[in-house]
Amino acid sequence: LRWARTSLSKHFMIVGVSASKVLNRRCVEAAVMTGLALDCVINRKSLFDRKHYFYADLPAGYQITQQRRPIAVDGTLTYSHLGGTRRNTLITKSVRIKQIQLEQDSGKSLHDDRRGQTLIDLNRAGVGLMELVMEPDMSCGEEAAAAVRELQLILQALGTCQGHMDEGQLRVDANVSVHRPGDPWGVRTEVKNINSGRNLARAIDYEIQRQVGVLKNGGTVQNETRSFDRKSGHTLPMRDKEGLQDYRFMPEPNLPPLIVYDRPSTAPPCVHPSQVVVLEEVRAGLPELPRARRTRLVESYDILPEHSFTLVNEDGLTDYFEAVVKETKAGPRKVIGWVNQVLLGLLHHHSLSVSQSPVTPQMLAQLLNLQENGQISSSVAKQVFQELWRAPGKTAQQIIQEQDLGIVSNTTEIHRICQKVVDSHPDQVQAIRGGNKKVLNKLMGLVQKETKGRADPVLVRSILEEKTS
């Protein structure tokens, strides 16, 4: 597999004013910040070029890019995904970053299959973008999707891109080739403008199988550009792939070399500070990145790496988790179970984001405190959570009082119920006395059923052990 290119749409980079071209300082900072976050070498001097080709959505007939010397090179993106038979094992890999370059965007082609027409939207033509090129270090769609998700999280943390793929803020071009072990790279195809991680994985995996099928049948893979049809799950040919010689690269005559300075003192005195990008200042402003955040979560809260992976990958979930931990007596490992399993399960079921959760961190913290204080059992806590989800205007305490869900503290009553369960299940009692202690859990479940989950499980176990000994 050869998968090499990710395009990141930016909306404030190279701006055309009349006949002149002006480079926006913020775009350079964004590219440098991204390069530093990906451990790239930042070129102190980078150059702009013109890339010539004709296409309907490129009105100028050329694109400004950085072919000879881009702004950043030779980086690394470390990413993780869940694997294993139960998909709960964290697998960490890395992909090399070949370069990061600044470019101008083209327009957008809108294909109307029903009318047989193609419309051209030129609103974004000439707007700047940052393109990131990866080396062919991934071997399946799942790895590519995981790498793009990690990149998306990094860009969002940096503030260099909102990263909403469905809105075109981040687009992915996947270059795919197949070859036998030990052979040179095969002929590659490029699948253009993929707009989601799921579609990226589907497109790559389909293209791998398609190329393998072509070669097995004695055919030849064509060097071409293809699109992905999400409805059919197939890639479709668009046009032959241009070679470097087809682009007729030439130095961009209207933009001088782009200079990045190490420190303010190294900038020429004649240049205004607002026109200078300083590496020292950009590096000092880097925020906590996803990988560092995962490490901090594991070290600070003693949670498993796969738990931190879920927290960071779900937008807003880390802040939610930390807000609950701050306000509850429950340990972080108990909180992580509620957040990653109960809360996240309901959010996904209802297609909601973390910010749209009817149960706020404060509401969950209050519920966990009631459980920690022994006022409700764990099964009742889950029942109350469901009620909080359906009626967010109420508090956990109100729901417990209204439905009489508080813990049963009458020891005499619990003794009576336990005795009733023991008397009605002589076979299980005999099994326990014969050494099968696991059967005790069944009797505990029957007691909890009688009390609607309101009995203290520790007390119930103690009484049952006494009555079955």
CSV table of C-alpha atoms in Angstrom, one decimal:
chain,number,residue,atom,x,y,z
A,1,LEU,CA,0.0,0.0,0.0
A,2,ARG,CA,1.2,3.5,-0.8
A,3,TRP,CA,-0.8,6.2,0.9
A,4,ALA,CA,0.9,9.5,0.8
A,5,ARG,CA,-1.2,12.7,0.7
A,6,THR,CA,-3.4,14.6,3.0
A,7,SER,CA,-4.8,18.0,2.1
A,8,LEU,CA,-5.8,20.4,4.9
A,9,SER,CA,-8.1,23.2,3.9
A,10,LYS,CA,-7.2,26.6,5.4
A,11,HIS,CA,-9.2,29.7,5.0
A,12,PHE,CA,-6.7,32.5,5.6
A,13,MET,CA,-3.5,31.7,3.7
A,14,ILE,CA,-2.6,33.2,0.4
A,15,VAL,CA,-4.8,36.1,-0.6
A,16,GLY,CA,-5.1,37.7,-4.0
A,17,VAL,CA,-5.4,41.5,-4.0
A,18,SER,CA,-5.9,43.0,-7.5
A,19,ALA,CA,-3.0,41.8,-9.6
A,20,SER,CA,-0.6,41.4,-6.7
A,21,LYS,CA,-0.3,38.4,-4.3
A,22,VAL,CA,0.1,38.9,-0.6
A,23,LEU,CA,1.2,36.1,1.8
A,24,ASN,CA,-0.8,36.1,5.1
A,25,ARG,CA,1.5,36.0,8.2
A,26,ARG,CA,-1.0,33.8,10.1
A,27,CYS,CA,-0.8,31.1,7.4
A,28,VAL,CA,3.0,30.9,7.9
A,29,GLU,CA,2.6,30.6,11.6
A,30,ALA,CA,0.0,27.9,11.2
A,31,ALA,CA,2.3,25.9,8.9
A,32,VAL,CA,5.3,26.3,11.2
A,33,MET,CA,3.2,25.4,14.3
A,34,THR,CA,1.9,22.2,12.5
A,35,GLY,CA,5.5,21.3,11.5
A,36,LEU,CA,6.8,21.7,15.0
A,37,ALA,CA,3.9,19.6,16.4
A,38,LEU,CA,4.9,16.8,13.9
A,39,ASP,CA,8.7,17.0,14.7
A,40,CYS,CA,9.4,18.4,11.3
A,41,VAL,CA,12.5,20.3,10.2
A,42,ILE,CA,11.4,23.9,9.5
A,43,ASN,CA,13.2,25.3,6.5
A,44,ARG,CA,14.3,28.8,7.4
A,45,LYS,CA,14.0,29.7,3.7
A,46,SER,CA,11.3,28.2,1.5
A,47,LEU,CA,10.3,28.9,-2.0
A,48,PHE,CA,7.1,29.2,-4.1
A,49,ASP,CA,6.4,27.7,-7.5
A,50,ARG,CA,3.8,27.6,-10.2
A,51,LYS,CA,2.3,24.3,-11.1
A,52,HIS,CA,0.6,24.5,-14.4
A,53,TYR,CA,-2.3,22.3,-15.5
A,54,PHE,CA,-5.7,22.9,-17.1
A,55,TYR,CA,-8.9,22.0,-15.2
A,56,ALA,CA,-12.3,23.7,-15.1
A,57,ASP,CA,-12.1,24.6,-11.4
A,58,LEU,CA,-8.6,26.2,-11.8
A,59,PRO,CA,-9.4,29.5,-13.6
A,60,ALA,CA,-5.8,30.8,-13.5
A,61,GLY,CA,-4.4,27.7,-15.3
A,62,TYR,CA,-1.8,27.3,-12.6
A,63,GLN,CA,-1.6,26.7,-8.8
A,64,ILE,CA,0.9,28.4,-6.5
A,65,THR,CA,2.6,25.7,-4.4
A,66,GLN,CA,6.0,24.8,-2.9
A,67,GLN,CA,7.6,22.1,-5.1
A,68,ARG,CA,11.4,22.8,-4.8
A,69,ARG,CA,11.7,23.8,-1.1
A,70,PRO,CA,8.6,23.5,1.2
A,71,ILE,CA,8.2,25.1,4.5
A,72,ALA,CA,8.7,21.9,6.6
A,73,VAL,CA,10.1,18.4,5.9
A,74,ASP,CA,11.0,15.1,7.6
A,75,GLY,CA,8.5,14.8,10.4
A,76,THR,CA,6.7,11.9,12.2
A,77,LEU,CA,3.1,11.3,13.1
A,78,THR,CA,2.6,8.7,15.8
A,79,TYR,CA,-0.9,7.3,15.9
A,80,SER,CA,-2.9,4.5,17.7
A,81,HIS,CA,-5.9,2.4,17.0
A,82,LEU,CA,-7.7,-0.4,18.9
A,83,GLY,CA,-7.0,-3.9,17.6
A,84,GLY,CA,-6.9,-7.5,18.8
A,85,THR,CA,-9.8,-10.0,18.8
A,86,ARG,CA,-11.9,-7.9,21.2
A,87,ARG,CA,-10.7,-4.6,19.7
A,88,ASN,CA,-9.5,-3.4,23.1
A,89,THR,CA,-5.7,-3.6,22.6
A,90,LEU,CA,-4.0,-0.3,21.9
A,91,ILE,CA,-1.7,-0.6,18.8
A,92,THR,CA,0.7,2.3,18.3
A,93,LYS,CA,2.4,3.0,15.0
A,94,SER,CA,4.0,5.9,13.2
A,95,VAL,CA,4.1,7.4,9.7
A,96,ARG,CA,6.8,9.6,8.3
A,97,ILE,CA,5.9,13.1,7.1
A,98,LYS,CA,7.6,13.9,3.9
A,99,GLN,CA,6.7,17.6,3.8
A,100,ILE,CA,4.3,20.4,4.6
A,101,GLN,CA,3.7,23.0,2.0
A,102,LEU,CA,1.6,26.1,1.4
A,103,GLU,CA,-0.6,26.1,-1.7
A,104,GLN,CA,-3.6,27.9,-3.3
A,105,ASP,CA,-6.9,26.0,-3.4
A,106,SER,CA,-8.7,25.4,-6.6
A,107,GLY,CA,-12.5,25.7,-7.1
A,108,LYS,CA,-15.0,22.9,-6.5
A,109,SER,CA,-16.7,20.7,-9.1
A,110,LEU,CA,-20.3,19.8,-8.4
A,111,HIS,CA,-21.4,16.8,-10.5
A,112,ASP,CA,-25.2,16.6,-11.2
A,113,ASP,CA,-25.6,13.0,-12.4
A,114,ARG,CA,-29.4,13.4,-12.8
A,115,ARG,CA,-29.0,16.2,-15.3
A,116,GLY,CA,-25.7,15.2,-16.7
A,117,GLN,CA,-24.1,18.5,-15.8
A,118,THR,CA,-21.0,19.7,-13.8
A,119,LEU,CA,-21.2,23.0,-12.0
A,120,ILE,CA,-18.2,24.9,-10.8
A,121,ASP,CA,-18.0,26.7,-7.5
A,122,LEU,CA,-15.1,29.2,-7.5
A,123,ASN,CA,-15.7,30.7,-4.1
A,124,ARG,CA,-12.7,29.0,-2.6
A,125,ALA,CA,-10.4,29.3,-5.7
A,126,GLY,CA,-7.3,31.2,-4.7
A,127,VAL,CA,-7.9,30.6,-1.0
A,128,GLY,CA,-4.8,29.2,0.8
A,129,LEU,CA,-4.4,25.7,2.1
A,130,MET,CA,-1.8,23.7,3.9
A,131,GLU,CA,-0.9,20.4,2.3
A,132,LEU,CA,0.8,17.6,4.2
A,133,VAL,CA,2.4,14.7,2.4
A,134,MET,CA,3.0,11.4,4.1
A,135,GLU,CA,5.3,8.6,3.1
A,136,PRO,CA,3.9,5.1,2.2
A,137,ASP,CA,4.2,3.7,5.7
A,138,MET,CA,0.6,2.3,6.1
A,139,SER,CA,-0.8,-1.0,5.0
A,140,CYS,CA,-4.6,-0.8,5.3
A,141,GLY,CA,-7.5,1.6,5.5
A,142,GLU,CA,-7.8,1.3,9.3
A,143,GLU,CA,-4.3,2.5,9.8
A,144,ALA,CA,-4.8,5.4,7.4
A,145,ALA,CA,-8.1,6.4,9.1
A,146,ALA,CA,-6.4,6.3,12.5
A,147,ALA,CA,-3.5,8.4,11.3
A,148,VAL,CA,-5.8,11.0,9.8
A,149,ARG,CA,-7.9,11.1,13.1
A,150,GLU,CA,-4.7,11.7,15.1
A,151,LEU,CA,-3.7,14.5,12.6
A,152,GLN,CA,-7.2,15.9,13.0
A,153,LEU,CA,-6.9,16.0,16.8
A,154,ILE,CA,-3.4,17.7,16.5
A,155,LEU,CA,-4.7,20.4,14.1
A,156,GLN,CA,-7.7,21.1,16.3
A,157,ALA,CA,-5.5,21.4,19.4
A,158,LEU,CA,-3.2,23.8,17.6
A,159,GLY,CA,-6.1,25.8,16.2
A,160,THR,CA,-4.6,25.6,12.7
A,161,CYS,CA,-7.7,23.9,11.3
A,162,GLN,CA,-11.1,23.0,12.7
A,163,GLY,CA,-10.8,19.7,10.9
A,164,HIS,CA,-14.4,19.1,10.0
A,165,MET,CA,-14.0,16.8,7.0
A,166,ASP,CA,-17.7,16.8,6.0
A,167,GLU,CA,-17.4,20.6,5.6
A,168,GLY,CA,-14.3,20.4,3.4
A,169,GLN,CA,-12.0,21.9,6.0
A,170,LEU,CA,-9.9,18.8,5.9
A,171,ARG,CA,-9.7,16.7,2.7
A,172,VAL,CA,-7.7,13.5,2.1
A,173,ASP,CA,-6.2,12.2,-1.1
A,174,ALA,CA,-5.1,8.5,-0.8
A,175,ASN,CA,-2.4,7.1,-3.0
A,176,VAL,CA,-2.6,3.3,-3.1
A,177,SER,CA,-0.4,0.7,-4.7
A,178,VAL,CA,0.1,-3.1,-4.2
A,179,HIS,CA,3.2,-5.2,-4.7
A,180,ARG,CA,4.6,-8.5,-3.6
A,181,PRO,CA,7.0,-8.5,-0.7
A,182,GLY,CA,10.5,-7.7,-1.9
A,183,ASP,CA,9.3,-6.2,-5.2
A,184,PRO,CA,9.4,-2.5,-6.1
A,185,TRP,CA,6.3,-0.3,-5.5
A,186,GLY,CA,3.5,-1.0,-7.8
A,187,VAL,CA,1.7,1.5,-10.0
A,188,ARG,CA,-0.3,3.8,-7.8
A,189,THR,CA,-3.7,5.3,-8.1
A,190,GLU,CA,-4.9,8.4,-6.3
A,191,VAL,CA,-8.3,8.5,-4.7
A,192,LYS,CA,-9.3,12.2,-4.4
A,193,ASN,CA,-11.1,14.3,-1.9
A,194,ILE,CA,-12.3,11.7,0.7
A,195,ASN,CA,-14.4,13.5,3.3
A,196,SER,CA,-14.5,11.2,6.3
A,197,GLY,CA,-12.3,8.7,8.2
A,198,ARG,CA,-14.8,5.9,7.6
A,199,ASN,CA,-14.9,6.6,3.9
A,200,LEU,CA,-11.1,6.8,3.8
A,201,ALA,CA,-10.8,3.3,5.3
A,202,ARG,CA,-13.5,1.9,2.9
A,203,ALA,CA,-11.9,3.6,-0.2
A,204,ILE,CA,-8.4,2.3,0.5
A,205,ASP,CA,-9.5,-1.2,1.4
A,206,TYR,CA,-11.6,-1.4,-1.8
A,207,GLU,CA,-8.8,0.0,-3.9
A,208,ILE,CA,-6.4,-2.6,-2.5
A,209,GLN,CA,-8.7,-5.4,-3.4
A,210,ARG,CA,-9.4,-4.0,-6.8
A,211,GLN,CA,-5.8,-3.7,-7.8
A,212,VAL,CA,-5.0,-7.2,-6.5
A,213,GLY,CA,-7.9,-8.5,-8.6
A,214,VAL,CA,-6.6,-6.7,-11.7
A,215,LEU,CA,-3.1,-8.1,-11.3
A,216,LYS,CA,-4.4,-11.6,-10.6
A,217,ASN,CA,-6.4,-11.5,-13.8
A,218,GLY,CA,-3.3,-10.6,-15.8
A,219,GLY,CA,-4.2,-6.9,-16.1
A,220,THR,CA,-2.2,-3.8,-15.5
A,221,VAL,CA,-3.0,-1.1,-12.9
A,222,GLN,CA,-3.4,2.3,-14.5
A,223,ASN,CA,-1.7,5.4,-13.0
A,224,GLU,CA,-4.9,7.4,-12.7
A,225,THR,CA,-7.0,9.6,-10.4
A,226,ARG,CA,-10.1,8.0,-9.0
A,227,SER,CA,-13.1,9.1,-6.9
A,228,PHE,CA,-14.9,7.2,-4.2
A,229,ASP,CA,-18.6,6.5,-4.3
A,230,ARG,CA,-19.7,6.1,-0.7
A,231,LYS,CA,-23.1,4.6,-1.7
A,232,SER,CA,-21.6,1.7,-3.7
A,233,GLY,CA,-18.3,1.6,-1.7
A,234,HIS,CA,-16.4,1.5,-5.0
A,235,THR,CA,-13.7,3.8,-6.5
A,236,LEU,CA,-14.4,5.2,-10.0
A,237,PRO,CA,-11.9,6.4,-12.7
A,238,MET,CA,-11.8,10.2,-13.2
A,239,ARG,CA,-8.8,11.0,-15.4
A,240,ASP,CA,-5.2,9.9,-16.2
A,241,LYS,CA,-2.7,10.9,-13.6
A,242,GLU,CA,-0.4,13.7,-14.6
A,243,GLY,CA,3.4,13.2,-14.3
A,244,LEU,CA,5.8,15.9,-12.9
A,245,GLN,CA,6.7,16.8,-16.5
A,246,ASP,CA,3.1,17.6,-17.2
A,247,TYR,CA,2.9,20.4,-14.6
A,248,ARG,CA,5.7,22.6,-16.1
A,249,PHE,CA,6.9,23.8,-12.7
A,250,MET,CA,8.5,27.3,-12.6
A,251,PRO,CA,9.5,29.7,-9.8
A,252,GLU,CA,6.6,31.9,-8.7
A,253,PRO,CA,7.6,35.4,-9.9
A,254,ASN,CA,5.3,37.4,-7.6
A,255,LEU,CA,6.3,35.9,-4.3
A,256,PRO,CA,9.9,36.2,-2.9
A,257,PRO,CA,11.5,33.5,-0.8
A,258,LEU,CA,9.7,32.9,2.6
A,259,ILE,CA,12.0,33.5,5.5
A,260,VAL,CA,11.4,32.1,9.1
A,261,TYR,CA,13.7,33.4,11.9
A,262,ASP,CA,15.0,31.5,14.9
A,263,ARG,CA,14.7,34.5,17.3
A,264,PRO,CA,13.5,38.1,17.1
A,265,SER,CA,17.2,39.2,17.3
A,266,THR,CA,18.0,37.4,14.0
A,267,ALA,CA,15.3,39.3,12.0
A,268,PRO,CA,16.5,42.3,9.9
A,269,PRO,CA,16.0,45.6,11.8
A,270,CYS,CA,14.3,47.0,8.7
A,271,VAL,CA,11.4,44.5,8.8
A,272,HIS,CA,8.4,45.3,10.9
A,273,PRO,CA,7.7,42.7,13.7
A,274,SER,CA,4.2,42.1,12.4
A,275,GLN,CA,5.8,40.7,9.2
A,276,VAL,CA,8.2,38.3,11.0
A,277,VAL,CA,7.5,34.7,12.0
A,278,VAL,CA,9.8,33.6,14.8
A,279,LEU,CA,10.4,29.9,15.6
A,280,GLU,CA,11.1,30.5,19.3
A,281,GLU,CA,7.8,32.3,19.8
A,282,VAL,CA,5.8,29.7,17.8
A,283,ARG,CA,7.3,26.8,19.8
A,284,ALA,CA,6.6,28.6,23.1
A,285,GLY,CA,2.9,28.8,22.1
A,286,LEU,CA,2.4,25.1,21.4
A,287,PRO,CA,-0.5,23.7,23.4
A,288,GLU,CA,-0.8,20.3,25.0
A,289,LEU,CA,-0.9,17.8,22.1
A,290,PRO,CA,-3.1,14.7,22.0
A,291,ARG,CA,-0.2,12.3,22.6
A,292,ALA,CA,1.0,14.3,25.6
A,293,ARG,CA,-2.5,14.5,26.9
A,294,ARG,CA,-3.0,10.8,26.8
A,295,THR,CA,0.3,10.3,28.7
A,296,ARG,CA,-0.8,12.9,31.3
A,297,LEU,CA,-4.2,11.2,31.8
A,298,VAL,CA,-2.6,7.8,32.4
A,299,GLU,CA,0.0,9.1,34.8
A,300,SER,CA,-2.3,11.5,36.7
A,301,TYR,CA,-5.4,9.2,37.0
A,302,ASP,CA,-3.8,5.7,36.9
A,303,ILE,CA,-6.1,4.7,34.0
A,304,LEU,CA,-5.3,2.3,31.2
A,305,PRO,CA,-3.7,3.6,27.9
A,306,GLU,CA,-6.8,2.4,25.9
A,307,HIS,CA,-9.0,4.4,28.2
A,308,SER,CA,-7.0,7.6,27.5
A,309,PHE,CA,-7.2,6.8,23.8
A,310,THR,CA,-11.0,6.9,23.9
A,311,LEU,CA,-11.0,10.0,26.1
A,312,VAL,CA,-8.8,12.0,23.8
A,313,ASN,CA,-10.3,10.7,20.5
A,314,GLU,CA,-13.8,11.7,21.4
A,315,ASP,CA,-14.2,15.5,21.1
A,316,GLY,CA,-14.8,17.0,24.6
A,317,LEU,CA,-14.7,13.8,26.5
A,318,THR,CA,-11.4,14.5,28.3
A,319,ASP,CA,-12.8,17.7,29.7
A,320,TYR,CA,-16.0,16.0,30.8
A,321,PHE,CA,-14.0,13.2,32.5
A,322,GLU,CA,-11.7,15.6,34.4
A,323,ALA,CA,-14.7,17.8,35.5
A,324,VAL,CA,-16.4,14.7,37.0
A,325,VAL,CA,-13.2,13.5,38.7
A,326,LYS,CA,-12.8,17.0,40.2
A,327,GLU,CA,-16.2,17.0,41.8
A,328,THR,CA,-16.7,13.4,43.0
A,329,LYS,CA,-15.4,11.2,45.7
A,330,ALA,CA,-15.3,8.2,43.3
A,331,GLY,CA,-11.9,7.1,42.0
A,332,PRO,CA,-10.9,7.9,38.4
A,333,ARG,CA,-11.1,4.3,37.4
A,334,LYS,CA,-14.8,4.2,38.4
A,335,VAL,CA,-15.4,7.5,36.7
A,336,ILE,CA,-13.8,6.2,33.5
A,337,GLY,CA,-16.1,3.3,33.4
A,338,TRP,CA,-19.2,5.5,33.6
A,339,VAL,CA,-17.8,8.0,31.0
A,340,ASN,CA,-16.5,5.6,28.5
A,341,GLN,CA,-19.2,3.0,28.7
A,342,VAL,CA,-22.5,4.4,30.1
A,343,LEU,CA,-22.3,8.0,28.8
A,344,LEU,CA,-20.5,7.3,25.5
A,345,GLY,CA,-22.8,4.4,24.7
A,346,LEU,CA,-25.8,6.6,25.0
A,347,LEU,CA,-24.2,9.5,23.1
A,348,HIS,CA,-23.4,7.2,20.2
A,349,HIS,CA,-26.8,5.5,20.3
A,350,HIS,CA,-28.5,8.9,20.0
A,351,SER,CA,-25.9,10.4,17.6
A,352,LEU,CA,-25.0,13.2,20.0
A,353,SER,CA,-21.7,14.9,20.8
A,354,VAL,CA,-20.3,15.2,24.3
A,355,SER,CA,-21.4,18.9,24.4
A,356,GLN,CA,-25.0,17.8,23.7
A,357,SER,CA,-25.2,15.3,26.6
A,358,PRO,CA,-28.3,15.8,28.7
A,359,VAL,CA,-26.3,14.6,31.7
A,360,THR,CA,-23.7,17.3,32.7
A,361,PRO,CA,-20.4,16.4,34.5
A,362,GLN,CA,-21.9,18.0,37.7
A,363,MET,CA,-25.0,15.7,37.5
A,364,LEU,CA,-22.9,12.6,37.1
A,365,ALA,CA,-20.5,13.7,39.9
A,366,GLN,CA,-23.5,14.1,42.2
A,367,LEU,CA,-24.9,10.7,41.3
A,368,LEU,CA,-21.5,9.0,41.9
A,369,ASN,CA,-21.2,10.8,45.3
A,370,LEU,CA,-24.6,9.4,46.3
A,371,GLN,CA,-23.3,5.9,45.4
A,372,GLU,CA,-20.0,6.5,47.2
A,373,ASN,CA,-21.9,7.6,50.4
A,374,GLY,CA,-23.8,4.4,50.4
A,375,GLN,CA,-27.2,6.0,49.7
A,376,ILE,CA,-27.8,4.0,46.5
A,377,SER,CA,-26.5,0.8,45.0
A,378,SER,CA,-24.6,0.5,41.8
A,379,SER,CA,-27.6,-0.9,39.9
A,380,VAL,CA,-29.8,1.9,41.2
A,381,ALA,CA,-27.2,4.4,40.1
A,382,LYS,CA,-27.4,3.2,36.5
A,383,GLN,CA,-31.2,3.4,36.7
A,384,VAL,CA,-31.0,6.9,38.0
A,385,PHE,CA,-28.6,7.8,35.2
A,386,GLN,CA,-31.1,6.7,32.6
A,387,GLU,CA,-33.7,8.9,34.3
A,388,LEU,CA,-31.4,11.9,34.3
A,389,TRP,CA,-30.9,11.3,30.6
A,390,ARG,CA,-34.7,11.4,30.0
A,391,ALA,CA,-35.4,14.2,32.5
A,392,PRO,CA,-32.4,16.5,32.6
A,393,GLY,CA,-34.3,19.1,34.7
A,394,LYS,CA,-34.2,16.9,37.7
A,395,THR,CA,-31.4,16.0,40.1
A,396,ALA,CA,-30.3,12.5,41.1
A,397,GLN,CA,-31.5,13.2,44.7
A,398,GLN,CA,-35.0,14.1,43.4
A,399,ILE,CA,-35.3,11.0,41.3
A,400,ILE,CA,-34.2,8.8,44.2
A,401,GLN,CA,-36.8,10.3,46.5
A,402,GLU,CA,-39.6,10.3,44.0
A,403,GLN,CA,-39.1,6.6,43.1
A,404,ASP,CA,-38.0,5.5,46.6
A,405,LEU,CA,-34.7,4.1,45.2
A,406,GLY,CA,-32.6,4.7,48.4
A,407,ILE,CA,-30.6,1.9,49.9
A,408,VAL,CA,-32.6,-0.5,52.1
A,409,SER,CA,-31.0,0.0,55.5
A,410,ASN,CA,-33.4,-2.2,57.5
A,411,THR,CA,-31.1,-5.1,58.5
A,412,THR,CA,-34.1,-7.2,59.7
A,413,GLU,CA,-35.9,-6.8,56.4
A,414,ILE,CA,-32.8,-7.8,54.4
A,415,HIS,CA,-32.3,-10.9,56.7
A,416,ARG,CA,-36.0,-11.8,56.0
A,417,ILE,CA,-35.5,-11.6,52.2
A,418,CYS,CA,-32.2,-13.5,52.2
A,419,GLN,CA,-33.9,-16.3,54.3
A,420,LYS,CA,-36.7,-16.4,51.8
A,421,VAL,CA,-34.3,-16.8,48.9
A,422,VAL,CA,-32.3,-19.5,50.7
A,423,ASP,CA,-35.4,-21.5,51.6
A,424,SER,CA,-36.8,-21.4,48.1
A,425,HIS,CA,-33.5,-22.6,46.4
A,426,PRO,CA,-32.2,-25.6,48.3
A,427,ASP,CA,-30.3,-27.0,45.3
A,428,GLN,CA,-28.2,-23.8,45.0
A,429,VAL,CA,-27.6,-23.8,48.8
A,430,GLN,CA,-26.4,-27.4,48.6
A,431,ALA,CA,-24.0,-26.5,45.7
A,432,ILE,CA,-22.6,-23.6,47.8
A,433,ARG,CA,-22.1,-25.9,50.8
A,434,GLY,CA,-20.4,-28.4,48.4
A,435,GLY,CA,-17.7,-25.7,47.5
A,436,ASN,CA,-19.2,-24.0,44.5
A,437,LYS,CA,-19.0,-20.4,45.8
A,438,LYS,CA,-19.9,-18.9,42.4
A,439,VAL,CA,-23.6,-19.9,42.9
A,440,LEU,CA,-23.7,-17.3,45.7
A,441,ASN,CA,-23.8,-14.6,43.0
A,442,LYS,CA,-27.0,-16.0,41.7
A,443,LEU,CA,-28.6,-15.9,45.1
A,444,MET,CA,-27.4,-12.3,45.5
A,445,GLY,CA,-29.0,-11.4,42.2
A,446,LEU,CA,-32.3,-12.9,43.5
A,447,VAL,CA,-32.1,-10.8,46.6
A,448,GLN,CA,-31.4,-7.6,44.6
A,449,LYS,CA,-34.4,-8.5,42.4
A,450,GLU,CA,-36.6,-8.7,45.5
A,451,THR,CA,-35.3,-5.3,46.8
A,452,LYS,CA,-35.3,-3.7,43.3
A,453,GLY,CA,-31.5,-3.3,43.5
A,454,ARG,CA,-31.7,-1.2,46.8
A,455,ALA,CA,-30.0,-3.6,49.1
A,456,ASP,CA,-26.3,-3.1,50.1
A,457,PRO,CA,-24.5,-5.8,48.2
A,458,VAL,CA,-21.8,-6.1,50.8
A,459,LEU,CA,-24.4,-6.7,53.5
A,460,VAL,CA,-26.3,-9.1,51.3
A,461,ARG,CA,-23.2,-11.2,50.6
A,462,SER,CA,-22.3,-11.3,54.3
A,463,ILE,CA,-25.9,-12.5,55.3
A,464,LEU,CA,-26.0,-15.1,52.5
A,465,GLU,CA,-22.6,-16.5,53.4
A,466,GLU,CA,-23.8,-16.9,57.0
A,467,LYS,CA,-27.0,-18.6,56.0
A,468,THR,CA,-25.4,-21.0,53.5
A,469,SER,CA,-22.4,-22.0,55.5
